CSV table of C-alpha atoms and ligand atoms in Angstrom, one decimal:
chain,number,residue,atom,x,y,z
M,162,MET,CA,-49.0,117.4,20.7
M,163,ALA,CA,-50.8,114.3,21.8
M,164,ARG,CA,-47.7,112.2,21.0
M,165,LYS,CA,-45.5,114.6,23.0
M,166,ARG,CA,-47.8,114.3,26.0
M,167,ASP,CA,-47.6,110.5,25.9
M,168,LEU,CA,-43.8,110.5,26.0
M,169,ASP,CA,-44.0,112.6,29.1
M,170,ARG,CA,-46.2,110.2,31.0
M,171,PRO,CA,-45.0,106.9,32.6
M,172,GLU,CA,-46.2,103.8,30.8
M,173,ALA,CA,-48.0,102.7,34.1
M,174,LEU,CA,-48.0,103.4,37.8
M,175,TRP,CA,-49.9,101.6,40.5
M,176,LYS,CA,-49.8,100.8,44.2
M,177,GLU,CA,-49.7,97.3,45.7
M,178,LYS,CA,-48.3,95.4,48.7
M,179,ASP,CA,-44.9,93.7,48.8
M,180,MET,CA,-42.2,92.8,51.3
M,181,ALA,CA,-39.4,95.0,52.6
M,182,ASP,CA,-37.2,94.3,55.7
M,183,GLY,CA,-39.2,91.1,56.2
M,184,ARG,CA,-42.5,93.0,56.6
M,185,GLU,CA,-45.5,93.5,54.3
M,186,VAL,CA,-45.5,97.1,53.2
M,187,ASP,CA,-47.1,99.5,50.7
M,188,ALA,CA,-45.3,99.5,47.4
M,189,MET,CA,-45.4,101.8,44.4
M,190,VAL,CA,-44.7,100.3,40.9
M,191,LEU,CA,-43.6,102.7,38.2
M,192,ILE,CA,-43.1,101.7,34.6
M,193,LEU,CA,-41.1,104.3,32.8
M,194,ARG,CA,-41.7,104.5,29.0
M,195,THR,CA,-38.2,104.4,27.5
M,196,SER,CA,-36.6,103.8,24.1
M,197,GLY,CA,-36.8,100.1,25.0
M,198,CYS,CA,-34.8,97.0,25.6
M,199,ALA,CA,-31.6,96.7,23.6
M,200,TRP,CA,-32.1,93.0,23.1
M,201,SER,CA,-35.6,93.6,21.9
M,202,ARG,CA,-34.2,95.5,18.9
M,203,SER,CA,-32.5,92.3,17.9
M,204,GLY,CA,-35.7,90.4,18.0
M,205,GLY,CA,-35.9,89.9,21.8
M,206,CYS,CA,-37.0,86.9,23.8
M,207,THR,CA,-39.6,84.5,22.5
M,208,MET,CA,-42.2,85.3,25.2
M,209,CYS,CA,-41.7,89.1,25.5
M,210,GLY,CA,-44.1,91.7,24.2
M,211,TYR,CA,-42.7,94.6,26.2
M,212,ASN,CA,-41.4,96.4,23.1
M,213,LYS,CA,-45.0,97.7,22.6
M,214,ALA,CA,-44.5,99.8,25.8
M,215,SER,CA,-41.4,101.5,24.4
M,216,ASP,CA,-40.9,104.4,21.9
M,217,SER,CA,-37.6,105.1,20.1
M,218,ASP,CA,-38.3,108.8,20.4
M,219,VAL,CA,-38.1,108.9,24.2
M,220,ALA,CA,-35.4,111.3,25.2
M,221,ALA,CA,-33.8,112.2,28.6
M,222,GLU,CA,-36.2,115.2,29.0
M,223,ASN,CA,-39.2,112.9,28.5
M,224,LEU,CA,-37.9,110.6,31.2
M,225,LEU,CA,-37.4,113.5,33.6
M,226,ALA,CA,-41.0,114.6,32.9
M,227,GLN,CA,-42.2,111.1,33.6
M,228,LEU,CA,-40.3,111.1,36.9
M,229,GLU,CA,-41.9,114.4,37.8
M,230,ALA,CA,-45.4,113.0,37.1
M,231,ALA,CA,-44.5,109.9,39.2
M,232,LEU,CA,-43.2,111.9,42.1
M,233,GLU,CA,-46.5,113.8,42.2
M,234,ARG,CA,-48.3,110.5,42.9
M,235,TYR,CA,-45.7,109.2,45.3
M,236,ASP,CA,-47.1,109.0,48.9
M,237,GLY,CA,-44.0,107.9,50.7
M,238,GLU,CA,-44.4,104.1,50.1
M,239,PRO,CA,-41.4,102.3,51.7
M,240,PHE,CA,-40.9,100.1,48.6
M,241,VAL,CA,-40.6,101.5,45.1
M,242,LYS,CA,-40.2,99.3,42.0
M,243,ILE,CA,-38.9,101.1,39.0
M,244,TYR,CA,-39.4,99.2,35.8
M,245,THR,CA,-38.6,100.2,32.2
M,246,SER,CA,-39.7,97.2,30.0
M,247,GLY,CA,-35.9,96.9,29.5
M,248,SER,CA,-32.8,97.6,31.6
M,249,PHE,CA,-32.7,100.5,34.0
M,250,LEU,CA,-28.9,100.2,34.0
M,251,ASP,CA,-28.6,100.5,30.2
M,252,GLU,CA,-27.3,104.0,29.7
M,253,ARG,CA,-28.8,104.2,26.2
M,254,GLU,CA,-32.2,103.5,27.7
M,255,VAL,CA,-31.8,105.5,30.9
M,256,PRO,CA,-29.0,108.0,30.7
M,257,ALA,CA,-26.8,108.1,33.8
M,258,LYS,CA,-27.9,111.6,34.8
M,259,VAL,CA,-31.6,110.5,34.6
M,260,ARG,CA,-30.9,107.3,36.5
M,261,GLU,CA,-29.4,109.5,39.3
M,262,GLU,CA,-32.4,111.8,39.3
M,263,VAL,CA,-34.7,108.9,39.6
M,264,LEU,CA,-32.8,107.3,42.5
M,265,GLN,CA,-32.6,110.6,44.2
M,266,GLY,CA,-36.3,111.3,43.7
M,267,PHE,CA,-37.2,108.1,45.6
M,268,SER,CA,-34.3,108.3,48.1
M,269,ALA,CA,-36.9,108.3,51.0
M,270,ALA,CA,-38.0,104.8,50.2
M,271,ARG,CA,-36.6,102.0,52.3
M,272,ARG,CA,-36.2,99.7,49.4
M,273,LEU,CA,-35.8,100.3,45.6
M,274,LEU,CA,-36.0,97.7,43.0
M,275,VAL,CA,-34.8,98.0,39.4
M,276,GLU,CA,-34.4,95.5,36.6
M,277,SER,CA,-31.5,94.9,34.2
M,278,ARG,CA,-30.0,92.5,31.8
M,279,PRO,CA,-26.7,91.2,33.2
M,280,GLY,CA,-24.6,92.9,30.5
M,281,PHE,CA,-25.3,96.3,32.0
M,282,VAL,CA,-24.5,95.3,35.6
M,283,ASP,CA,-21.0,96.3,36.8
M,284,ALA,CA,-19.4,98.2,39.6
M,285,ASP,CA,-19.8,101.5,37.7
M,286,SER,CA,-23.5,101.1,36.8
M,287,LEU,CA,-24.3,99.9,40.4
M,288,SER,CA,-22.4,102.7,42.1
M,289,SER,CA,-25.4,105.1,42.2
M,290,MET,CA,-27.7,102.4,43.6
M,291,PRO,CA,-28.5,103.0,47.3
M,292,LYS,CA,-27.2,100.2,49.6
M,293,GLY,CA,-30.0,97.7,50.4
M,294,SER,CA,-31.7,98.2,47.0
M,295,THR,CA,-32.4,95.2,44.8
M,296,VAL,CA,-31.5,94.5,41.2
M,297,ALA,CA,-33.7,92.1,39.4
M,298,ILE,CA,-32.4,90.0,36.5
M,299,GLY,CA,-34.6,87.9,34.2
M,300,LEU,CA,-32.5,84.7,34.3
M,301,GLU,CA,-35.5,82.6,33.1
M,302,SER,CA,-33.7,79.3,33.3
M,303,SER,CA,-30.4,77.9,34.6
M,304,ASP,CA,-30.0,75.7,31.5
M,305,ASP,CA,-28.0,77.4,28.8
M,306,GLU,CA,-29.7,75.3,26.1
M,307,VAL,CA,-33.1,76.4,27.2
M,308,LEU,CA,-31.9,80.0,27.3
M,309,ARG,CA,-30.5,79.8,23.8
M,310,ARG,CA,-33.0,77.7,22.0
M,311,SER,CA,-36.2,78.1,23.9
M,312,VAL,CA,-36.1,81.6,25.4
M,313,ARG,CA,-33.6,83.2,23.0
M,314,LYS,CA,-32.3,85.1,25.9
M,315,GLY,CA,-29.1,86.4,24.4
M,316,PHE,CA,-27.0,85.7,27.5
M,317,CYS,CA,-26.0,82.6,29.4
M,318,THR,CA,-25.8,81.6,33.0
M,319,GLU,CA,-22.2,82.6,33.2
M,320,ASP,CA,-23.2,86.2,32.5
M,321,TYR,CA,-25.8,86.0,35.2
M,322,LEU,CA,-23.3,84.7,37.7
M,323,ARG,CA,-20.9,87.5,37.0
M,324,ALA,CA,-23.7,90.1,37.5
M,325,ALA,CA,-24.8,88.3,40.7
M,326,GLU,CA,-21.3,88.6,42.1
M,327,ALA,CA,-21.1,92.4,41.2
M,328,ILE,CA,-24.5,92.9,42.9
M,329,LYS,CA,-23.3,91.1,46.0
M,330,GLU,CA,-20.1,93.0,46.1
M,331,GLY,CA,-22.0,96.3,45.7
M,332,GLY,CA,-24.0,95.5,48.9
M,333,LEU,CA,-27.2,95.1,46.9
M,334,GLY,CA,-29.9,92.4,46.8
M,335,LEU,CA,-30.6,90.2,43.8
M,336,ARG,CA,-34.1,89.1,42.7
M,337,SER,CA,-34.0,86.5,39.9
M,338,TYR,CA,-37.0,86.0,37.6
M,339,LEU,CA,-37.5,82.5,36.3
M,340,LEU,CA,-39.9,81.3,33.6
M,341,LEU,CA,-42.3,78.3,33.9
M,342,LYS,CA,-42.7,76.7,30.5
M,343,PRO,CA,-41.0,78.7,27.8
M,344,PRO,CA,-41.9,77.5,24.3
M,345,TYR,CA,-40.6,74.3,22.7
M,346,LEU,CA,-40.6,72.4,26.0
M,347,SER,CA,-43.1,69.9,27.1
M,348,GLU,CA,-45.0,70.5,30.3
M,349,ARG,CA,-42.9,67.8,32.0
M,350,ALA,CA,-39.6,69.2,30.7
M,351,ALA,CA,-40.6,72.7,31.7
M,352,LEU,CA,-41.5,71.4,35.2
M,353,GLU,CA,-38.1,69.9,35.6
M,354,ASP,CA,-36.3,72.9,34.1
M,355,ALA,CA,-38.1,75.3,36.5
M,356,LYS,CA,-37.3,73.0,39.5
M,357,SER,CA,-33.6,73.0,38.7
M,358,SER,CA,-33.7,76.7,38.0
M,359,VAL,CA,-35.3,77.6,41.3
M,360,ALA,CA,-32.6,75.5,43.2
M,361,PHE,CA,-29.9,77.3,41.2
M,362,ALA,CA,-31.2,80.8,41.6
M,363,SER,CA,-31.9,80.3,45.3
M,364,ARG,CA,-28.1,79.7,45.8
M,365,HIS,CA,-27.2,83.0,44.2
M,366,GLY,CA,-29.8,85.6,45.3
M,367,ASP,CA,-32.1,86.7,48.0
M,368,GLU,CA,-35.4,86.3,46.1
M,369,VAL,CA,-36.6,84.2,43.2
M,370,SER,CA,-39.7,85.2,41.3
M,371,LEU,CA,-41.3,82.3,39.3
M,372,ASN,CA,-43.2,83.6,36.3
M,373,PRO,CA,-45.5,81.1,34.5
M,374,VAL,CA,-45.5,82.2,30.8
M,375,ASN,CA,-48.3,84.5,29.9
M,376,VAL,CA,-49.0,84.6,26.2
M,377,GLN,CA,-48.3,88.2,25.2
M,378,ARG,CA,-49.5,89.5,21.8
M,379,GLY,CA,-47.0,89.7,18.9
M,380,THR,CA,-44.6,87.2,20.3
M,381,VAL,CA,-43.3,83.8,19.2
M,382,VAL,CA,-45.3,82.2,22.0
M,383,ASP,CA,-48.4,84.0,20.8
M,384,ARG,CA,-48.0,82.5,17.3
M,385,LEU,CA,-47.5,79.0,18.7
M,386,TRP,CA,-50.6,79.5,21.0
M,387,ARG,CA,-52.8,80.7,18.1
M,388,ARG,CA,-52.0,77.7,16.0
M,389,GLY,CA,-52.6,75.3,19.0
M,390,ASP,CA,-49.0,74.4,19.5
M,391,TYR,CA,-48.6,75.9,22.9
M,392,ARG,CA,-50.5,75.6,26.1
M,393,PRO,CA,-49.5,77.9,29.1
M,394,PRO,CA,-48.5,75.9,32.1
M,395,TRP,CA,-50.9,74.2,34.5
M,396,LEU,CA,-51.4,75.6,38.0
M,397,TRP,CA,-50.6,72.1,39.2
M,398,SER,CA,-47.1,72.4,37.6
M,399,LEU,CA,-46.7,75.8,39.4
M,400,LEU,CA,-47.6,74.3,42.7
M,401,GLU,CA,-45.2,71.4,42.2
M,402,VAL,CA,-42.3,73.7,41.3
M,403,LEU,CA,-43.0,76.0,44.3
M,404,ARG,CA,-43.1,72.9,46.6
M,405,SER,CA,-39.8,71.7,45.3
M,406,ALA,CA,-37.8,74.8,46.4
M,407,PRO,CA,-35.0,74.2,48.9
M,408,GLU,CA,-36.1,75.2,52.4
M,409,GLY,CA,-34.4,78.1,54.0
M,410,GLY,CA,-33.1,79.4,50.7
M,411,ALA,CA,-34.1,82.6,48.9
M,412,ARG,CA,-37.6,84.0,49.3
M,413,LEU,CA,-39.8,82.5,46.6
M,414,ILE,CA,-42.6,84.5,45.1
M,415,SER,CA,-45.0,84.2,42.2
M,416,SER,CA,-47.6,86.5,41.0
M,417,PRO,CA,-48.8,85.1,37.7
M,418,SER,CA,-50.0,87.6,35.0
M,419,GLY,CA,-53.1,86.4,33.3
M,420,GLY,CA,-53.5,83.6,35.8
M,421,GLY,CA,-56.7,81.6,35.4
M,422,THR,CA,-57.2,82.8,31.7
M,423,PRO,CA,-56.5,80.9,28.5
M,424,ARG,CA,-53.4,83.0,27.9
M,425,GLY,CA,-52.0,82.5,31.4
M,426,VAL,CA,-51.3,79.7,33.8
M,427,HIS,CA,-54.5,77.8,34.3
M,428,ASN,CA,-56.3,74.6,35.2
M,429,CYS,CA,-59.9,73.6,34.5
M,430,GLY,CA,-61.5,76.9,35.5
M,431,SER,CA,-63.2,75.8,38.7
M,432,CYS,CA,-60.1,75.4,40.9
M,433,ASP,CA,-58.0,78.2,39.4
M,434,ALA,CA,-59.0,81.1,41.7
M,435,LYS,CA,-58.5,79.2,44.9
M,436,ILE,CA,-55.0,78.0,43.9
M,437,LEU,CA,-54.0,81.4,42.6
M,438,GLU,CA,-55.0,82.9,46.0
M,439,SER,CA,-52.9,80.3,47.8
M,440,VAL,CA,-49.9,81.1,45.6
M,441,ARG,CA,-50.4,84.8,46.3
M,442,ASP,CA,-50.6,84.2,50.1
M,443,PHE,CA,-47.6,81.9,50.0
M,444,SER,CA,-45.6,84.6,48.2
M,445,PHE,CA,-46.0,86.8,51.3
M,446,SER,CA,-45.9,84.3,54.1
M,447,GLN,CA,-43.7,81.5,52.6
M,448,ASP,CA,-46.0,79.1,54.4
M,449,ARG,CA,-45.7,75.9,52.4
M,450,SER,CA,-48.8,74.4,53.9
M,451,LEU,CA,-50.7,76.8,51.6
M,452,LEU,CA,-49.4,74.8,48.6
M,453,GLU,CA,-50.8,71.5,49.9
M,454,GLY,CA,-54.3,70.0,50.1
M,455,HIS,CA,-55.7,71.4,46.8
M,456,GLY,CA,-57.9,68.9,45.1
M,457,CYS,CA,-59.9,68.9,41.8
M,458,GLY,CA,-60.8,66.3,39.2
M,459,CYS,CA,-58.6,68.1,36.7
M,460,ARG,CA,-55.5,66.9,38.5
M,461,ASP,CA,-55.8,63.5,36.7
M,462,GLY,CA,-56.1,65.4,33.4
M,463,TRP,CA,-52.8,67.3,34.2
M,464,GLN,CA,-51.1,64.0,34.9
M,465,ARG,CA,-52.3,62.5,31.6
M,466,TYR,CA,-51.2,65.7,29.8
M,467,LEU,CA,-47.7,65.3,31.4
M,468,ARG,CA,-47.5,61.8,30.1
M,469,ASP,CA,-49.0,62.2,26.7
M,470,GLU,CA,-47.5,65.5,25.7
M,471,ALA,CA,-44.0,64.3,26.7
M,472,SER,CA,-44.3,61.4,24.3
M,473,LEU,CA,-45.2,63.8,21.4
M,474,LEU,CA,-42.6,66.5,22.0
M,475,THR,CA,-39.3,65.2,23.2
M,476,SER,CA,-36.8,67.9,22.1
M,477,VAL,CA,-36.4,71.5,21.2
M,478,ASP,CA,-37.3,72.1,17.6
M,479,VAL,CA,-34.8,74.7,16.5
M,480,ASP,CA,-35.8,74.8,12.8
M,481,ARG,CA,-39.3,75.5,13.7
M,482,HIS,CA,-38.2,78.1,16.2
M,483,LEU,CA,-36.3,80.0,13.5
M,484,GLU,CA,-39.3,79.7,11.1
M,485,ASP,CA,-41.5,81.2,13.8
M,486,ARG,CA,-39.1,84.0,14.4
M,487,ALA,CA,-38.9,84.9,10.7
M,488,ALA,CA,-42.7,85.1,10.5
M,489,ILE,CA,-43.1,87.6,13.2
M,490,SER,CA,-43.1,91.3,12.3
M,491,TRP,CA,-41.6,93.1,15.3
M,492,ARG,CA,-43.3,96.4,15.7
M,493,ARG,CA,-41.1,99.2,16.9
A,652,SF4,S1,-37.7,89.7,28.4
A,652,SF4,FE1,-36.4,91.4,29.1
A,652,SF4,S2,-34.5,91.0,28.0
A,652,SF4,FE2,-36.0,89.8,26.9
A,652,SF4,S3,-36.7,91.1,25.2
A,652,SF4,FE3,-38.1,91.4,27.0
A,652,SF4,S4,-37.3,93.2,28.1
A,652,SF4,FE4,-35.7,92.4,26.7
A,653,ZN,ZN1,-59.6,71.9,38.4
């Protein structure tokens, strides 16, 4: 009985602030517990631990019960984000009839946001999305080599561009998620990769969300981190990438999970909170002056790290990557 109850409850639900129609508004975030990301069943991405939030036994009726529970807590927030730890547009994960019920349930919201891998984005799957909604895609990087060898994303930039076109044609908005410092890249290489990726995604969508890697348990990144072979990115790197974004392009946001902790983006510990606050404020206001003027003695340490680490690690190590993947037991 306990197990049945769990499947009928959303994985998580909370309220926060976000932007809709150029204004800061109340938002509700709903994470539906689904059967999980299709790509995760083939091993998934190197930094992703979302498979723990899924359950292969989840059926359509459980999803409908989760929706009902979520609607009971819905207070008319203008912005509703519906996450699934996978792809909302994948029919095996969210059957079409459930998808329609969910969209209908929140039809009073001014803005809806759902996430999907590009492979599930087409005119048909987008047809039920209300105009003005946003589809978010985890592009992670605009470099196909980084996608293949470092993130193990299972799609390439061409797939993203095709989905971006379908989203535009459907009259919908596109939010692109990008990673800062996937594994097997030095801090310097990751910095450059994120800068080019921000410029690329800004040309193809309305919003770009830059996500510094947060070490999630049971992932390849976790294994590397535990043996001392991976350091999450520095906040100095995050500031530099945000500052590099083309002016007047897509709205740029970043709300780092685990920021200021050893598993998340961090500096020395004393300057972290202030910088994270500036990044949060910048994400709302887009005021670039918030990204300037931060000072701390650890900035020199970051610059030394950029120089020294780059000389130790100069290329993606595929053999080691495969060895890491083989050693992971993916829990379903
Ligand atoms: S990051 Fe997204 S696509 Fe990759 S395994 Fe996780 S849920 Fe699936
Ligand atoms: Zn510092």
